Amino acid sequence: MKETKLGMSFKKHDKFGEWYSEVIVNSEMIEYYDISGCYILRPWAMEIWELMKEFFEAEIKKLKLKPYYFPLFITEDVLQKEKDHVEGFAPEVAWVTKSGKSDLEAPIAVRPTSETAMYPYFSKWIRSHRDLPWKCNQWCNIIRWEFSSPTPFIRSREFLWQEGHTAFATKEEADEEVLHILELYRRIYEEFLAVPVFKGRKSEMEKFAGGLYTTSVEAFVPNTGRGIQGATSHCLGQNFAKMFDIRFEDEKGKRSFVWQNSWAYTTRSVILIFSTCN
């Protein structure tokens, strides 16, 4: 007979952290790995993620986003091109420095996010107003070497996510999309997962490093009295466009920088079903 682990040793209202760890293991959502901060996502977790992916993929296809996949590795020069951006992620960046027993000529970053991997190529592909709006999306893994209390699904060193990257001729178009995507994220939680969330705008201190402003959906965890970020939709403004020289020529032949957005949600969404209910 298969051994079952249905019994719970901790009550959610008494010891939330211990209860949380027990739930995700006993429900066969996750298994702890032998590297701290890394976890095995088991079939129950992956099947929920795949269902969410199907729901969201259908919605963004209506917006005519194109699928891409960019490499996991980023050169040091490119990563450091946007000063505010790299400072925001510097503590979490993992670096490849060796191949076998040999040192690499230059260290290579493992992507903590993909703006600096993508945007040098946006500058090659976007030339004219006819190329806009530019809309791409990728599903991939992200590495952020989180050192402050790694927690399965919530703060892990590797996680899966969806990330959309778009470029527009005007700020008005970019602003409109930020809110449209934010509403899609609300629908994922409230209509698909039955998890209530709040939509809002992050403070200047909390916004995406190098961006113009950040909006997010936040869930509330009653047992801890804390909010938890569910997804983000960023307006990057023209900052990255200026760093990577992403410009287009309008109908009158004038060259202008594009306005950019990026937006994402992660496998953190899977566990909010458990964390937010009483």
Tab-separated table of C-alpha atoms in Angstrom:
chain	number	residue	atom	x	y	z
A	1	MET	CA	0.000	0.000	0.000
A	2	LYS	CA	1.092	3.531	-0.706
A	3	GLU	CA	2.041	5.442	2.413
A	4	THR	CA	-0.166	8.491	2.934
A	5	LYS	CA	0.691	11.606	4.909
A	6	LEU	CA	-2.705	13.134	5.391
A	7	GLY	CA	-2.329	14.026	9.065
A	8	MET	CA	-1.275	17.559	10.036
A	9	SER	CA	0.864	18.291	13.086
A	10	PHE	CA	0.354	22.063	13.109
A	11	LYS	CA	-2.681	24.330	12.980
A	12	LYS	CA	-2.687	27.216	10.543
A	13	HIS	CA	-3.815	29.742	13.148
A	14	ASP	CA	-1.214	28.654	15.710
A	15	LYS	CA	2.005	28.156	13.748
A	16	PHE	CA	1.532	29.391	10.200
A	17	GLY	CA	5.132	28.794	9.045
A	18	GLU	CA	5.236	25.197	10.212
A	19	TRP	CA	1.715	24.573	8.885
A	20	TYR	CA	2.724	26.019	5.496
A	21	SER	CA	5.785	23.755	5.218
A	22	GLU	CA	3.737	20.726	6.170
A	23	VAL	CA	0.936	21.490	3.701
A	24	ILE	CA	3.145	21.914	0.642
A	25	VAL	CA	5.086	18.706	1.356
A	26	ASN	CA	2.193	16.494	2.500
A	27	SER	CA	0.032	17.590	-0.432
A	28	GLU	CA	2.879	16.539	-2.750
A	29	MET	CA	3.168	20.012	-4.228
A	30	ILE	CA	6.873	20.313	-3.530
A	31	GLU	CA	9.930	18.467	-2.304
A	32	TYR	CA	12.970	20.041	-0.703
A	33	TYR	CA	16.153	19.827	-2.782
A	34	ASP	CA	19.725	19.449	-1.560
A	35	ILE	CA	20.621	23.046	-2.492
A	36	SER	CA	19.187	25.620	-0.111
A	37	GLY	CA	16.507	27.780	-1.711
A	38	CYS	CA	15.858	25.324	-4.566
A	39	TYR	CA	12.826	23.055	-4.674
A	40	ILE	CA	11.348	20.288	-6.783
A	41	LEU	CA	7.930	21.200	-8.167
A	42	ARG	CA	5.902	18.002	-8.164
A	43	PRO	CA	3.001	17.162	-10.521
A	44	TRP	CA	0.241	18.804	-8.457
A	45	ALA	CA	2.104	22.126	-8.492
A	46	MET	CA	3.097	21.864	-12.149
A	47	GLU	CA	-0.415	20.942	-13.263
A	48	ILE	CA	-1.870	24.004	-11.526
A	49	TRP	CA	0.843	26.121	-13.182
A	50	GLU	CA	0.066	24.598	-16.589
A	51	LEU	CA	-3.658	25.343	-16.196
A	52	MET	CA	-2.864	28.943	-15.302
A	53	LYS	CA	-0.524	29.132	-18.273
A	54	GLU	CA	-3.293	27.966	-20.628
A	55	PHE	CA	-5.674	30.594	-19.246
A	56	PHE	CA	-3.182	33.454	-19.547
A	57	GLU	CA	-1.718	32.358	-22.881
A	58	ALA	CA	-5.171	32.486	-24.468
A	59	GLU	CA	-5.668	36.048	-23.195
A	60	ILE	CA	-2.316	37.449	-24.356
A	61	LYS	CA	-2.716	35.862	-27.787
A	62	LYS	CA	-5.727	38.142	-28.193
A	63	LEU	CA	-3.269	41.031	-27.702
A	64	LYS	CA	-1.073	39.611	-30.508
A	65	LEU	CA	1.981	38.886	-28.392
A	66	LYS	CA	4.572	36.714	-30.121
A	67	PRO	CA	6.383	33.854	-28.353
A	68	TYR	CA	10.147	34.116	-27.860
A	69	TYR	CA	12.842	32.414	-25.856
A	70	PHE	CA	16.037	34.274	-24.938
A	71	PRO	CA	19.144	32.587	-23.497
A	72	LEU	CA	19.652	32.133	-19.778
A	73	PHE	CA	23.063	33.835	-19.799
A	74	ILE	CA	23.852	37.562	-19.942
A	75	THR	CA	27.266	39.157	-20.387
A	76	GLU	CA	28.573	41.374	-17.616
A	77	ASP	CA	28.880	44.384	-19.939
A	78	VAL	CA	25.247	44.195	-21.031
A	79	LEU	CA	23.893	43.584	-17.522
A	80	GLN	CA	25.733	46.629	-16.183
A	81	LYS	CA	24.639	48.934	-18.979
A	82	GLU	CA	21.625	50.232	-17.038
A	83	LYS	CA	23.063	51.460	-13.716
A	84	ASP	CA	19.877	51.657	-11.602
A	85	HIS	CA	18.698	48.313	-12.949
A	86	VAL	CA	21.848	46.364	-12.116
A	87	GLU	CA	22.147	47.960	-8.662
A	88	GLY	CA	18.617	46.811	-7.888
A	89	PHE	CA	19.443	43.192	-8.747
A	90	ALA	CA	23.177	43.021	-7.916
A	91	PRO	CA	22.839	41.160	-4.575
A	92	GLU	CA	20.764	38.411	-6.222
A	93	VAL	CA	22.747	37.838	-9.445
A	94	ALA	CA	24.408	34.423	-9.784
A	95	TRP	CA	27.589	34.330	-11.895
A	96	VAL	CA	29.215	31.574	-13.944
A	97	THR	CA	32.989	31.924	-13.591
A	98	LYS	CA	34.356	28.495	-14.575
A	99	SER	CA	34.077	25.902	-17.322
A	100	GLY	CA	35.386	22.644	-15.918
A	101	LYS	CA	38.579	23.626	-14.119
A	102	SER	CA	39.264	26.636	-16.325
A	103	ASP	CA	38.302	30.204	-15.486
A	104	LEU	CA	36.141	31.977	-18.063
A	105	GLU	CA	37.623	35.054	-19.718
A	106	ALA	CA	34.758	37.081	-18.286
A	107	PRO	CA	32.033	36.115	-15.789
A	108	ILE	CA	28.578	35.442	-17.221
A	109	ALA	CA	25.419	36.344	-15.322
A	110	VAL	CA	22.497	33.939	-14.976
A	111	ARG	CA	19.396	35.982	-15.745
A	112	PRO	CA	17.665	37.573	-12.755
A	113	THR	CA	15.232	39.124	-15.280
A	114	SER	CA	15.462	39.521	-19.050
A	115	GLU	CA	15.416	43.225	-19.911
A	116	THR	CA	19.160	43.416	-20.546
A	117	ALA	CA	19.136	40.112	-22.449
A	118	MET	CA	16.358	41.229	-24.798
A	119	TYR	CA	16.800	44.929	-25.409
A	120	PRO	CA	20.062	44.917	-27.399
A	121	TYR	CA	18.111	42.902	-29.971
A	122	PHE	CA	15.036	45.099	-29.812
A	123	SER	CA	17.310	47.885	-31.052
A	124	LYS	CA	18.123	45.732	-34.101
A	125	TRP	CA	14.555	44.666	-34.827
A	126	ILE	CA	12.647	47.911	-34.205
A	127	ARG	CA	13.374	50.446	-36.944
A	128	SER	CA	10.120	51.969	-38.110
A	129	HIS	CA	6.682	52.930	-36.804
A	130	ARG	CA	5.507	49.939	-38.837
A	131	ASP	CA	7.323	47.679	-36.353
A	132	LEU	CA	5.242	49.039	-33.477
A	133	PRO	CA	3.684	48.070	-31.236
A	134	TRP	CA	6.307	45.418	-30.510
A	135	LYS	CA	4.989	42.646	-28.280
A	136	CYS	CA	6.775	39.534	-27.085
A	137	ASN	CA	6.348	37.013	-24.289
A	138	GLN	CA	8.398	34.174	-22.904
A	139	TRP	CA	7.880	31.427	-20.330
A	140	CYS	CA	11.145	30.582	-18.622
A	141	ASN	CA	13.062	30.074	-15.385
A	142	ILE	CA	14.721	32.860	-13.408
A	143	ILE	CA	17.631	32.659	-10.976
A	144	ARG	CA	17.842	35.108	-8.067
A	145	TRP	CA	20.277	34.026	-5.392
A	146	GLU	CA	17.992	34.975	-2.525
A	147	PHE	CA	19.770	34.836	0.831
A	148	SER	CA	17.113	36.164	3.213
A	149	SER	CA	15.103	33.182	4.451
A	150	PRO	CA	14.286	31.226	1.263
A	151	THR	CA	10.706	29.923	1.387
A	152	PRO	CA	9.190	27.464	-1.115
A	153	PHE	CA	7.150	29.275	-3.799
A	154	ILE	CA	7.499	32.622	-1.981
A	155	ARG	CA	11.248	33.283	-2.072
A	156	SER	CA	13.230	30.690	-3.997
A	157	ARG	CA	16.517	30.884	-5.850
A	158	GLU	CA	14.995	29.465	-9.013
A	159	PHE	CA	11.406	29.922	-10.117
A	160	LEU	CA	9.270	29.772	-13.234
A	161	TRP	CA	7.539	32.786	-14.659
A	162	GLN	CA	5.892	34.449	-17.609
A	163	GLU	CA	7.383	37.735	-18.772
A	164	GLY	CA	5.958	40.076	-21.380
A	165	HIS	CA	7.990	42.853	-22.992
A	166	THR	CA	6.420	45.479	-25.225
A	167	ALA	CA	7.342	48.706	-26.992
A	168	PHE	CA	5.096	51.540	-28.190
A	169	ALA	CA	5.331	54.814	-30.045
A	170	THR	CA	3.629	56.826	-27.272
A	171	LYS	CA	3.442	56.895	-23.499
A	172	GLU	CA	-0.352	56.831	-23.686
A	173	GLU	CA	-0.257	53.420	-25.372
A	174	ALA	CA	2.212	52.111	-22.796
A	175	ASP	CA	0.109	53.419	-19.893
A	176	GLU	CA	-3.011	51.805	-21.316
A	177	GLU	CA	-1.332	48.424	-21.637
A	178	VAL	CA	0.067	48.527	-18.078
A	179	LEU	CA	-3.477	48.730	-16.708
A	180	HIS	CA	-4.863	46.188	-19.168
A	181	ILE	CA	-2.272	43.607	-18.121
A	182	LEU	CA	-2.831	44.429	-14.463
A	183	GLU	CA	-6.505	43.631	-14.966
A	184	LEU	CA	-5.571	40.301	-16.592
A	185	TYR	CA	-3.505	39.445	-13.534
A	186	ARG	CA	-6.451	40.325	-11.298
A	187	ARG	CA	-8.596	37.950	-13.335
A	188	ILE	CA	-6.068	35.118	-12.948
A	189	TYR	CA	-6.353	35.387	-9.188
A	190	GLU	CA	-9.979	36.315	-8.637
A	191	GLU	CA	-11.731	34.568	-11.531
A	192	PHE	CA	-9.471	31.563	-12.046
A	193	LEU	CA	-7.973	30.855	-8.600
A	194	ALA	CA	-10.705	32.500	-6.462
A	195	VAL	CA	-8.062	34.510	-4.569
A	196	PRO	CA	-9.019	38.148	-3.815
A	197	VAL	CA	-6.342	40.722	-4.663
A	198	PHE	CA	-5.821	44.480	-4.542
A	199	LYS	CA	-4.617	46.437	-7.574
A	200	GLY	CA	-2.364	49.411	-7.003
A	201	ARG	CA	0.793	51.366	-7.738
A	202	LYS	CA	4.086	50.752	-5.954
A	203	SER	CA	5.977	53.524	-4.189
A	204	GLU	CA	9.117	55.009	-5.721
A	205	MET	CA	11.198	52.904	-3.344
A	206	GLU	CA	9.391	49.703	-4.368
A	207	LYS	CA	9.200	50.201	-8.121
A	208	PHE	CA	11.116	48.059	-10.608
A	209	ALA	CA	14.787	49.018	-10.764
A	210	GLY	CA	15.299	51.330	-13.750
A	211	GLY	CA	11.582	51.634	-14.533
A	212	LEU	CA	9.268	54.650	-14.600
A	213	TYR	CA	6.572	53.176	-12.348
A	214	THR	CA	5.291	49.786	-11.189
A	215	THR	CA	1.773	48.507	-10.613
A	216	SER	CA	0.940	45.229	-8.924
A	217	VAL	CA	-1.747	42.952	-7.614
A	218	GLU	CA	-1.325	42.080	-3.932
A	219	ALA	CA	-2.970	39.308	-1.930
A	220	PHE	CA	-3.538	39.356	1.812
A	221	VAL	CA	-2.468	36.511	4.104
A	222	PRO	CA	-4.816	36.699	7.129
A	223	ASN	CA	-2.704	34.546	9.422
A	224	THR	CA	0.363	36.767	9.132
A	225	GLY	CA	-1.404	40.083	8.575
A	226	ARG	CA	0.857	40.728	5.587
A	227	GLY	CA	0.379	41.359	1.901
A	228	ILE	CA	2.115	39.284	-0.750
A	229	GLN	CA	2.874	40.421	-4.271
A	230	GLY	CA	1.002	38.382	-6.866
A	231	ALA	CA	2.141	39.940	-10.156
A	232	THR	CA	3.654	43.165	-11.499
A	233	SER	CA	3.070	45.332	-14.552
A	234	HIS	CA	5.810	47.921	-15.097
A	235	CYS	CA	6.001	50.989	-17.293
A	236	LEU	CA	9.706	51.289	-18.078
A	237	GLY	CA	9.327	54.672	-19.751
A	238	GLN	CA	12.169	55.469	-22.168
A	239	ASN	CA	15.052	54.721	-19.817
A	240	PHE	CA	15.987	51.333	-21.276
A	241	ALA	CA	15.290	52.599	-24.799
A	242	LYS	CA	17.911	55.302	-24.287
A	243	MET	CA	20.409	52.860	-22.767
A	244	PHE	CA	20.018	50.357	-25.608
A	245	ASP	CA	19.224	52.847	-28.393
A	246	ILE	CA	15.777	51.457	-29.244
A	247	ARG	CA	14.366	54.013	-31.668
A	248	PHE	CA	11.858	54.132	-34.479
A	249	GLU	CA	11.256	56.426	-37.430
A	250	ASP	CA	7.757	57.917	-37.610
A	251	GLU	CA	5.695	58.761	-40.698
A	252	LYS	CA	7.499	62.097	-41.053
A	253	GLY	CA	10.965	60.597	-40.805
A	254	LYS	CA	11.603	61.726	-37.223
A	255	ARG	CA	13.585	59.351	-34.995
A	256	SER	CA	12.214	58.814	-31.469
A	257	PHE	CA	12.790	56.491	-28.566
A	258	VAL	CA	10.114	53.886	-27.885
A	259	TRP	CA	8.099	53.620	-24.659
A	260	GLN	CA	8.440	50.227	-23.004
A	261	ASN	CA	6.635	47.958	-20.565
A	262	SER	CA	7.460	44.676	-18.894
A	263	TRP	CA	5.180	42.492	-16.806
A	264	ALA	CA	5.326	39.119	-15.094
A	265	TYR	CA	3.843	36.620	-12.680
A	266	THR	CA	5.525	33.552	-11.196
A	267	THR	CA	4.968	30.121	-9.671
A	268	ARG	CA	4.382	32.003	-6.403
A	269	SER	CA	0.802	32.265	-7.651
A	270	VAL	CA	0.312	28.513	-7.198
A	271	ILE	CA	0.598	28.616	-3.413
A	272	LEU	CA	-1.589	31.667	-2.805
A	273	ILE	CA	-4.595	29.372	-3.037
A	274	PHE	CA	-3.559	27.917	0.338
A	275	SER	CA	-1.983	30.952	1.975
A	276	THR	CA	-4.836	33.422	1.593
A	277	CYS	CA	-7.794	31.312	2.728
A	278	ASN	CA	-8.917	31.180	6.340
